[in-house]
CSV table of C-alpha atoms in Angstrom, one decimal:
chain,number,residue,atom,x,y,z
A,1,MET,CA,-25.0,44.3,21.7
A,2,ASP,CA,-27.4,43.9,24.5
A,3,GLY,CA,-30.1,42.3,22.2
A,4,ILE,CA,-30.3,45.3,19.8
A,5,ARG,CA,-29.8,44.6,16.2
A,6,PHE,CA,-26.8,46.5,15.0
A,7,GLY,CA,-28.2,47.2,11.6
A,8,SER,CA,-31.0,49.2,13.2
A,9,ILE,CA,-28.6,51.2,15.3
A,10,LEU,CA,-27.1,52.7,12.1
A,11,GLY,CA,-30.7,53.7,11.1
A,12,PHE,CA,-32.2,57.0,12.1
A,13,SER,CA,-35.4,55.3,13.5
A,14,LEU,CA,-33.5,53.3,16.2
A,15,LEU,CA,-31.3,56.1,17.1
A,16,LEU,CA,-34.5,58.0,18.0
A,17,SER,CA,-36.1,55.1,19.6
A,18,LEU,CA,-33.2,54.5,21.9
A,19,GLY,CA,-33.9,57.8,23.4
A,20,ALA,CA,-30.7,59.5,22.6
A,21,SER,CA,-31.0,62.7,24.6
A,22,PRO,CA,-30.3,65.9,22.7
A,23,ALA,CA,-26.7,67.3,23.0
A,24,ARG,CA,-25.9,68.7,26.4
A,25,ALA,CA,-22.1,68.1,25.8
A,26,LEU,CA,-20.5,69.5,22.7
A,27,PRO,CA,-17.2,70.8,21.6
A,28,GLY,CA,-16.1,73.5,24.0
A,29,GLU,CA,-17.3,71.6,27.1
A,30,THR,CA,-15.0,69.9,29.6
A,31,THR,CA,-14.0,66.3,29.3
A,32,LYS,CA,-15.9,65.6,32.5
A,33,ASP,CA,-19.2,67.0,31.0
A,34,VAL,CA,-18.7,65.1,27.7
A,35,ALA,CA,-17.9,61.9,29.5
A,36,ALA,CA,-21.1,62.1,31.7
A,37,TRP,CA,-23.3,62.9,28.6
A,38,MET,CA,-21.9,60.0,26.6
A,39,GLN,CA,-22.4,57.6,29.6
A,40,ALA,CA,-26.1,58.9,30.0
A,41,ASN,CA,-26.8,58.7,26.1
A,42,SER,CA,-28.2,55.3,25.4
A,43,THR,CA,-27.0,55.4,21.9
A,44,LEU,CA,-23.4,56.3,22.7
A,45,ARG,CA,-23.0,54.7,26.1
A,46,PRO,CA,-19.4,53.5,26.3
A,47,SER,CA,-18.6,49.9,27.2
A,48,ARG,CA,-16.1,48.8,29.7
A,49,GLY,CA,-12.8,50.2,28.7
A,50,GLU,CA,-14.2,52.9,26.5
A,51,LYS,CA,-14.5,56.5,27.5
A,52,PHE,CA,-14.3,59.0,24.7
A,53,LEU,CA,-14.2,56.5,21.8
A,54,VAL,CA,-17.3,54.2,21.4
A,55,THR,CA,-17.3,51.5,18.8
A,56,LYS,CA,-20.4,49.3,18.2
A,57,SER,CA,-20.3,46.5,15.8
A,58,ALA,CA,-22.4,43.4,15.1
A,59,THR,CA,-20.5,42.2,12.0
A,60,ALA,CA,-17.4,43.1,10.2
A,61,ALA,CA,-19.7,44.7,7.6
A,62,GLN,CA,-21.3,47.3,9.8
A,63,ARG,CA,-19.8,49.6,12.4
A,64,PHE,CA,-20.7,52.8,14.3
A,65,THR,CA,-18.1,54.8,15.9
A,66,PHE,CA,-18.4,58.1,18.0
A,67,GLU,CA,-15.3,59.9,19.3
A,68,ALA,CA,-15.0,62.9,21.4
A,69,SER,CA,-11.5,64.5,21.1
A,70,LEU,CA,-9.3,67.2,22.7
A,71,LEU,CA,-7.8,67.7,19.2
A,72,SER,CA,-9.1,69.8,16.4
A,73,PRO,CA,-10.0,67.8,13.3
A,74,GLY,CA,-7.3,67.4,10.6
A,75,LYS,CA,-3.6,67.7,11.3
A,76,ILE,CA,-2.6,67.5,14.9
A,77,LYS,CA,-2.1,71.0,16.6
A,78,LEU,CA,-1.6,71.7,20.3
A,79,SER,CA,-4.8,72.9,22.0
A,80,PRO,CA,-4.6,76.2,23.8
A,81,ARG,CA,-7.1,75.0,26.4
A,82,SER,CA,-6.5,71.5,27.9
A,83,GLY,CA,-9.4,69.6,29.2
A,84,ILE,CA,-11.8,71.0,26.7
A,85,ILE,CA,-13.3,68.8,23.9
A,86,ARG,CA,-12.6,70.4,20.5
A,87,SER,CA,-14.4,67.9,18.2
A,88,GLU,CA,-16.8,65.1,18.2
A,89,ARG,CA,-16.9,62.7,15.2
A,90,LEU,CA,-19.5,60.0,14.2
A,91,THR,CA,-18.4,57.5,11.6
A,92,LEU,CA,-20.5,54.9,9.9
A,93,PHE,CA,-19.3,51.9,8.0
A,94,ASP,CA,-22.0,49.8,6.3
A,95,MET,CA,-21.3,47.4,3.5
A,96,GLN,CA,-25.0,46.1,3.6
A,97,ASN,CA,-27.0,49.3,3.4
A,98,GLY,CA,-24.4,51.8,2.3
A,99,VAL,CA,-23.8,55.3,3.7
A,100,THR,CA,-25.2,58.5,2.3
A,101,GLN,CA,-24.8,62.2,3.2
A,102,GLU,CA,-28.5,62.1,4.2
A,103,ARG,CA,-28.0,59.2,6.5
A,104,LEU,CA,-25.2,61.0,8.3
A,105,LYS,CA,-27.3,64.1,8.5
A,106,GLU,CA,-30.1,62.2,10.1
A,107,SER,CA,-27.8,60.6,12.5
A,108,LEU,CA,-26.6,64.1,13.5
A,109,ARG,CA,-30.2,65.1,14.3
A,110,ALA,CA,-30.8,61.9,16.3
A,111,ILE,CA,-27.7,62.2,18.5
A,112,TYR,CA,-27.6,66.0,18.9
A,113,GLY,CA,-31.3,67.1,18.6
A,114,SER,CA,-33.0,69.6,16.4
A,115,ASP,CA,-31.2,72.7,17.7
A,116,ILE,CA,-27.8,71.5,16.5
A,117,TYR,CA,-29.3,70.0,13.4
A,118,GLN,CA,-30.9,73.4,12.5
A,119,ASP,CA,-27.5,75.1,13.1
A,120,PHE,CA,-26.0,72.6,10.7
A,121,ASP,CA,-28.8,72.9,8.1
A,122,ARG,CA,-28.6,76.8,8.1
A,123,ALA,CA,-24.8,76.7,8.2
A,124,GLN,CA,-22.9,78.4,5.3
A,125,VAL,CA,-21.1,75.9,3.0
A,126,LEU,CA,-17.5,77.1,2.9
A,127,TYR,CA,-16.0,74.4,0.9
A,128,ALA,CA,-17.4,71.4,-1.1
A,129,TYR,CA,-15.4,68.8,-2.8
A,130,PRO,CA,-14.4,67.2,-5.1
A,131,SER,CA,-14.3,70.2,-7.5
A,132,GLU,CA,-15.1,69.8,-11.2
A,133,ILE,CA,-11.4,70.2,-11.9
A,134,THR,CA,-10.6,67.3,-9.5
A,135,ILE,CA,-13.2,65.1,-11.2
A,136,GLN,CA,-11.7,65.9,-14.6
A,137,GLN,CA,-8.2,65.1,-13.4
A,138,ALA,CA,-9.4,61.8,-12.0
A,139,VAL,CA,-11.0,60.9,-15.4
A,140,ALA,CA,-7.9,62.0,-17.4
A,141,GLN,CA,-5.5,60.2,-15.2
A,142,LYS,CA,-7.8,57.2,-14.9
A,143,ASN,CA,-7.4,57.6,-11.1
A,144,PRO,CA,-10.9,57.4,-9.5
A,145,LEU,CA,-9.4,57.8,-6.0
A,146,LEU,CA,-8.9,61.5,-6.7
A,147,ALA,CA,-12.7,62.1,-6.7
A,148,SER,CA,-13.6,59.3,-4.2
A,149,LEU,CA,-14.0,61.6,-1.2
A,150,GLN,CA,-17.2,63.7,-1.4
A,151,GLY,CA,-17.7,66.3,1.4
A,152,GLU,CA,-18.4,69.7,2.7
A,153,LEU,CA,-17.3,72.1,5.3
A,154,ARG,CA,-19.8,74.4,7.0
A,155,ARG,CA,-19.9,77.3,9.4
A,156,GLY,CA,-22.9,77.4,11.6
A,157,SER,CA,-23.7,80.2,14.1
A,158,ARG,CA,-22.7,77.9,17.0
A,159,TYR,CA,-20.4,75.2,15.6
A,160,ALA,CA,-18.5,74.1,12.5
A,161,TYR,CA,-19.3,70.9,10.6
A,162,TRP,CA,-17.5,68.6,8.3
A,163,LEU,CA,-19.3,65.9,6.4
A,164,GLU,CA,-17.4,63.4,4.2
A,165,VAL,CA,-18.4,60.2,2.4
A,166,ALA,CA,-15.9,57.9,0.7
A,167,GLN,CA,-17.0,56.2,-2.6
A,168,THR,CA,-15.7,53.2,-4.2
A,169,ALA,CA,-14.5,53.2,-7.9
A,170,GLU,CA,-18.1,51.9,-8.7
A,171,GLY,CA,-19.7,55.0,-7.1
A,172,LEU,CA,-21.0,53.1,-4.0
A,173,ALA,CA,-20.4,54.7,-0.5
A,174,TYR,CA,-19.8,52.3,2.4
A,175,SER,CA,-18.3,54.8,4.9
A,176,GLY,CA,-18.7,58.2,6.0
A,177,ARG,CA,-18.1,60.7,8.9
A,178,PHE,CA,-19.6,63.7,10.4
A,179,THR,CA,-17.5,66.0,12.7
A,180,VAL,CA,-18.9,68.8,14.9
A,181,PHE,CA,-16.2,71.0,16.0
A,182,LEU,CA,-15.3,74.5,17.3
A,183,ARG,CA,-15.5,77.4,14.9
A,184,ASP,CA,-12.0,78.5,16.0
A,185,ASP,CA,-10.6,75.5,14.2
A,186,LEU,CA,-12.5,76.1,10.9
A,187,ASP,CA,-9.8,78.2,9.1
A,188,LYS,CA,-7.1,75.6,9.8
A,189,LEU,CA,-9.2,72.6,8.6
A,190,GLU,CA,-10.4,74.4,5.5
A,191,ALA,CA,-6.8,75.2,4.4
A,192,GLU,CA,-5.8,71.6,5.0
A,193,LEU,CA,-8.8,70.3,2.9
A,194,ARG,CA,-8.1,72.7,0.0
A,195,ASN,CA,-4.4,71.7,-0.1
A,196,ARG,CA,-4.7,67.9,0.1
């Protein structure tokens, strides 16, 4: 990966030191604008053959993925406006250092800048999971998978945010994702998450 240690890319400090420019392309922008922003962003810069999906991996134990999509998060639904990015998702997988919600939040700040991070930080939490009932069901049924996904859905003044970390039965989290998306798609995703 061009001489850059991959483990560092997953850390907040290197994301900043790479000079990731604050967001100029976000959900609601055209595919042309988002493609240009991703190409100019040294953290996200796509390799040959990549355009809206960037994957960086040094080993099978560590992976960083960023995807800009025409689709809203959740179940596929036709978009009323073609050519407009509806969501952008950052996914981290790290068997060596683990993935926490804090690490995902710091990655959001590094990639998008302080304005978007502040919108996220001030955003209203609409739904957080697992619920206490789900955790009790997982214990009673001896099925830890019921409570393995921990996440929250937030409504900011500019965008909506979905943060999710998957834990193992031992309580360790090796993967997580952070999605920034249009507020128009919030009700749809909230209903899907509450009913899964």
